[in-house]
Short mmCIF file of C-alpha atoms in Angstrom, two decimals:
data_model
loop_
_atom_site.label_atom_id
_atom_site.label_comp_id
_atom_site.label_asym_id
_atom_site.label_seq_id
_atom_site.Cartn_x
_atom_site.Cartn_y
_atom_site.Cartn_z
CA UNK M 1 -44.59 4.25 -4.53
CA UNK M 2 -43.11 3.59 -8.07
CA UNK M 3 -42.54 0.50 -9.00
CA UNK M 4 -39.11 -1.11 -9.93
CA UNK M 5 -39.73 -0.55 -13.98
CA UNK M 6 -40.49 3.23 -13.80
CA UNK M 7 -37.43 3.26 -10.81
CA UNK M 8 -35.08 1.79 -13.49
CA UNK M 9 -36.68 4.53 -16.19
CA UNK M 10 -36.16 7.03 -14.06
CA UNK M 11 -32.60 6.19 -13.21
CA UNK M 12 -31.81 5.34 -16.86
CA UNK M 13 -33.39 9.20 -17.64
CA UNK M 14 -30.83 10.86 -14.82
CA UNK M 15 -28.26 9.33 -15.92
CA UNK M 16 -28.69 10.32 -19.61
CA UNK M 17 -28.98 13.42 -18.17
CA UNK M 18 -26.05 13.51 -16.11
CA UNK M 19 -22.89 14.91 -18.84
CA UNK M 20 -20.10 13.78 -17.15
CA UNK M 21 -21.97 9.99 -17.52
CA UNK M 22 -21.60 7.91 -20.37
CA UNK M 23 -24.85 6.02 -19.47
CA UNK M 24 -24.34 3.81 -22.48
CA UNK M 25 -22.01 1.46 -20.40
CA UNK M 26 -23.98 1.24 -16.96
CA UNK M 27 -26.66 -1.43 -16.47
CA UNK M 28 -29.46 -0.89 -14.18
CA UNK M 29 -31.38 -3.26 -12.41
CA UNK M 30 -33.72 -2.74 -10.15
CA UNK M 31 -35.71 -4.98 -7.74
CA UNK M 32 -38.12 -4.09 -5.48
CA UNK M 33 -36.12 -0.94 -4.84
CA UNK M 34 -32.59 -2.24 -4.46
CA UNK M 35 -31.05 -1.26 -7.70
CA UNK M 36 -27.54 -3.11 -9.03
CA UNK M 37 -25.61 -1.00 -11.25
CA UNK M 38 -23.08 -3.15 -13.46
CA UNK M 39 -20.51 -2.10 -16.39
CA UNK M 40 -17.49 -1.31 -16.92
CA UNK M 41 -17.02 2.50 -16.80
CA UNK M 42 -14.14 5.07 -17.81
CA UNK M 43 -13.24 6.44 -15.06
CA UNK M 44 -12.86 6.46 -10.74
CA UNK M 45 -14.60 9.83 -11.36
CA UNK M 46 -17.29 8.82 -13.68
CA UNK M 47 -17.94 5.68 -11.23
CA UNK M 48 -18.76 8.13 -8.96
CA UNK M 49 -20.41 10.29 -10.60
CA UNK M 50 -22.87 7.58 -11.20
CA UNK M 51 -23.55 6.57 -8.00
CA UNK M 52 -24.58 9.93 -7.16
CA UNK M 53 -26.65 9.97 -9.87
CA UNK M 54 -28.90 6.97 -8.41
CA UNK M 55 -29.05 8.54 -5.12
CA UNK M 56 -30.55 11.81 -6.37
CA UNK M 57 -33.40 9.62 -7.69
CA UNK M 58 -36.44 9.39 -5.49
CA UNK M 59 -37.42 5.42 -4.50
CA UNK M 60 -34.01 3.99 -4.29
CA UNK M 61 -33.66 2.52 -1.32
CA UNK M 62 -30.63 0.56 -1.60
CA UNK M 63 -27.53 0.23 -3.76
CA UNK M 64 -25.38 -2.38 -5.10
CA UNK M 65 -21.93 -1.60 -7.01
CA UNK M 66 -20.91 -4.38 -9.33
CA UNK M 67 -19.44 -1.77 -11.56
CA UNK M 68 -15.82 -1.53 -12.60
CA UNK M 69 -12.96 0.86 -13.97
CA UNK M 70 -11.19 0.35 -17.28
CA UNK M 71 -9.30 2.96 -18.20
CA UNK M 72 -9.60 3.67 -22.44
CA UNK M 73 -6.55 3.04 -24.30
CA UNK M 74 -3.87 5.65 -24.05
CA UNK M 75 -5.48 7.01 -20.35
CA UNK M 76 -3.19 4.18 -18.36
CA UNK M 77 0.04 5.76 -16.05
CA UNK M 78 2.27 3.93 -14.52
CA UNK M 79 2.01 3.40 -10.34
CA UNK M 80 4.82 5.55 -9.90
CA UNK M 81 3.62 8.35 -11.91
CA UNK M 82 -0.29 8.24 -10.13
CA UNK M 83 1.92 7.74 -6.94
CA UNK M 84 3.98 11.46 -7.32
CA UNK M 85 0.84 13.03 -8.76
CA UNK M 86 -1.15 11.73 -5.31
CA UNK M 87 1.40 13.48 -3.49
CA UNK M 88 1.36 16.68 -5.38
CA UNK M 89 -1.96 16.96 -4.90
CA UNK M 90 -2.46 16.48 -1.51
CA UNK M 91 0.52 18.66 -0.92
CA UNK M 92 -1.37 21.41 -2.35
CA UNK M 93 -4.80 21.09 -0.83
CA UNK M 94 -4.87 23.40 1.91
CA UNK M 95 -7.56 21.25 3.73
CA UNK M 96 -5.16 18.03 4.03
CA UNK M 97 -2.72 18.51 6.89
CA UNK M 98 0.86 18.30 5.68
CA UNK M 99 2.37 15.55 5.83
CA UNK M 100 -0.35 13.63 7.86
CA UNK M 101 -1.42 11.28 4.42
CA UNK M 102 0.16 8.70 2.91
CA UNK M 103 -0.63 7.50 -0.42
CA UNK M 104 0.54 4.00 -1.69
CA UNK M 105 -1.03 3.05 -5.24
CA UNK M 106 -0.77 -0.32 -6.73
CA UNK M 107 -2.35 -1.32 -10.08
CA UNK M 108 -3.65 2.40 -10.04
CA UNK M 109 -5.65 1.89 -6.88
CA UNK M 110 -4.47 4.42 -4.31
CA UNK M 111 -4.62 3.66 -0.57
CA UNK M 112 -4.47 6.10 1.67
CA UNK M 113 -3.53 6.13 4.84
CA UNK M 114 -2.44 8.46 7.82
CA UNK M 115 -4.10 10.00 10.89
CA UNK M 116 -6.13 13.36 11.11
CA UNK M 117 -8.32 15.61 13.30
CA UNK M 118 -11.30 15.63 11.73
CA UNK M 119 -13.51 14.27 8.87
CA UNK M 120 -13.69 16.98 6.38
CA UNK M 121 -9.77 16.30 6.57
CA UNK M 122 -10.18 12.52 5.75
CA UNK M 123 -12.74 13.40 2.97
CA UNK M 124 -10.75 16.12 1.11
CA UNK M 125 -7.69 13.76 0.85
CA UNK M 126 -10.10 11.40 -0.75
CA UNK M 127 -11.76 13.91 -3.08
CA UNK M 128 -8.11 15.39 -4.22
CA UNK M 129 -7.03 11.87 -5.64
CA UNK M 130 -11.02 10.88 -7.10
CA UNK M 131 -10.12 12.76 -10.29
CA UNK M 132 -6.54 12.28 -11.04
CA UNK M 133 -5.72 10.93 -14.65
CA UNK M 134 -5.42 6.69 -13.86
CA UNK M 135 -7.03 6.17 -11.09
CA UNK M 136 -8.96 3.12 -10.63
CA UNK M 137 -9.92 3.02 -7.31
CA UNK M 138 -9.75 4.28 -3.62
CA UNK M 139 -9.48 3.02 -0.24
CA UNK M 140 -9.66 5.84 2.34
CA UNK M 141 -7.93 3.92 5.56
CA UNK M 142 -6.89 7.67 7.30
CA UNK M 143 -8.10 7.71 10.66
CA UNK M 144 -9.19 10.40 13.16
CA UNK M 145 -7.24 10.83 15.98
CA UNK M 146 -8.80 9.79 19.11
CA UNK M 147 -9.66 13.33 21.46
CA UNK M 148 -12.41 14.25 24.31
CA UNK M 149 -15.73 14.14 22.99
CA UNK M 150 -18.04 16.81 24.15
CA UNK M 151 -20.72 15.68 26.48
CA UNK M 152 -23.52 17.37 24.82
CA UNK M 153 -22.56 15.65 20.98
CA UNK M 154 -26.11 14.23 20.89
CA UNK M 155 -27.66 17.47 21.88
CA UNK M 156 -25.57 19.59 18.90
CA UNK M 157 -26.16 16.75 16.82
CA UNK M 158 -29.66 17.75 16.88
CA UNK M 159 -29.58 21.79 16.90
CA UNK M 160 -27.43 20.84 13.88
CA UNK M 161 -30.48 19.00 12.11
CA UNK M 162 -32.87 21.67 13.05
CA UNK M 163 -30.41 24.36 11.39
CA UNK M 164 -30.35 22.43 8.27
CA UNK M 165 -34.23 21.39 8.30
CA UNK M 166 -36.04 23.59 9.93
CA UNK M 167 -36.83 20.60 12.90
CA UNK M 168 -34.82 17.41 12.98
CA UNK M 169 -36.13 14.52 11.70
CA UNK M 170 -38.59 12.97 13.72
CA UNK M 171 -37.67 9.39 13.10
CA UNK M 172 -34.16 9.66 13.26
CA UNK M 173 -32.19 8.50 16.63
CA UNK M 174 -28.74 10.26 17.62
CA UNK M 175 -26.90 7.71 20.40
CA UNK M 176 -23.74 8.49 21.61
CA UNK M 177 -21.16 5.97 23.02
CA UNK M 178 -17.78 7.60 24.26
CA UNK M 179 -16.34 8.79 20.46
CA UNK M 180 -18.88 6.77 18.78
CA UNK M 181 -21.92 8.20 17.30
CA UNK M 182 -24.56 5.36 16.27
CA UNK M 183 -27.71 6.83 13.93
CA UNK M 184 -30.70 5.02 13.81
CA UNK M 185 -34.03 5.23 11.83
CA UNK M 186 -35.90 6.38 8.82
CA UNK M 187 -35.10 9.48 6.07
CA UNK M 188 -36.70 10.36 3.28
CA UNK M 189 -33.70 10.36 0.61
CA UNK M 190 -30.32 10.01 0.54
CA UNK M 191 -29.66 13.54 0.28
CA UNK M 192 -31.02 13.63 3.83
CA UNK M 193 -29.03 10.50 4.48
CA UNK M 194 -25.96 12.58 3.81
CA UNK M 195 -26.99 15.66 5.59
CA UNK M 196 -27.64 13.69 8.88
CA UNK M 197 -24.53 11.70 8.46
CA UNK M 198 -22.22 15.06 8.06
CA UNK M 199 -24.25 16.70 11.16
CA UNK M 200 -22.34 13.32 13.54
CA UNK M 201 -19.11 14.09 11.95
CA UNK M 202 -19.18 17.76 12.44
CA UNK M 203 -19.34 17.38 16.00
CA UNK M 204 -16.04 17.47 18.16
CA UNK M 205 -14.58 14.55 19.48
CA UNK M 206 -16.68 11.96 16.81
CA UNK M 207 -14.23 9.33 16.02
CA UNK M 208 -16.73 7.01 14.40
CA UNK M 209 -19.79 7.18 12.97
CA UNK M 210 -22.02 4.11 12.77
CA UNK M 211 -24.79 4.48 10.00
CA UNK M 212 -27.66 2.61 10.31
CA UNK M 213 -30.17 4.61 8.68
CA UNK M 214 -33.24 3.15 6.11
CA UNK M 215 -34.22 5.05 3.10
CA UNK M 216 -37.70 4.95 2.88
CA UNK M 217 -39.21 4.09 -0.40
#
């Protein structure tokens, strides 16, 4: 297990590595696994970009975001211009329904809202904005519309896991409740995290998914 100064090394050393980071402005502190990342940083995309960063590092096993956009001098648009080029965008992703997102931005944070079939839907409208020239922040409020769940969700939730690691993780615990699907236990990193997380909301009729899954250290 490494402890919480060669955890904040390591971080420190992916995010150096990481180009589209400018590490310089992102403090790390780490204790007793939980790391805190604080700063003011460039971009909505670089803010992200960071926090992916930390999760690719082994040991994390919880993170904090006290960090914050400021936008460099000449990068700032107006609400109304962020606003049309939200709309554009989503317009012309082919994976966001027409019509089915709204967008409303104030102070350059864009909320969306609206109603779709499934997740990849509600994630694509949120990746389309992430990069767009003055935004500062997102709030995904698009729901999924509410449809017959299979009764075998747990069941593909698992041949899903298998698929992706061979055999599903032993300590993890699929429970379904009507539209709801609640994860329980251990992984090893959040990369698995993730991968368990988008098995649940690949399978029809999920509504909800309720994450309580533990990184180990």
């Amino acid at each position: 297990m490494k402890s919480d100064t060669q955890l904040r090394a390591d971080i420190q050393a992916e995010l150096e590595w990481d180009p589209a980071i400018a590490s310089a402005n992102v403090g790390v502190i780490v204790d007793h696994g939980v790391v805190t990342l604080t700063g003011h940083i460039g971009s909505y995309a670089e803010k992200l970009a960071v926090e992916r960063a930390v999760q690719r590092v082994s040991g994390v096993k919880a993170l904090a975001i006290e960090t914050s956009v400021k936008l460099a001098a000449g990068l700032e648009r107006t609400d109304a211009d962020i606003a049309q080029a939200v709309g554009h965008a989503l317009e012309w992703n082919v994976q966001v329904p027409r019509d089915a997102v709204r967008p409303m931005v104030e102070g350059g944070w864009v909320t969306l809202t609206g109603e779709v079939e499934w997740d990849y839907q509600r994630r694509a409208a949120e990746s389309t904005v992430r990069n767009l020239l003055g935004v500062t922040g997102i709030t995904n409020l698009v729901r999924i519309k509410l449809q017959r769940c299979s009764a075998d969700v747990e069941r593909q939730v698992q041949d899903a896991l298998i698929r992706v690691f061979h055999d599903a993780p032993r300590q993890v615990a699929v429970d379904v409740h009507g539209s709801q699907v609640v994860l329980r236990g251990k992984v090893r990193s959040w990369a698995e995290l993730e991968a368990v997380r988008g098995a649940a909301w690949s399978a029809p009729g999920v509504v909800s998914v309720v994450n309580e899954l533990a990184v180990e250290a």
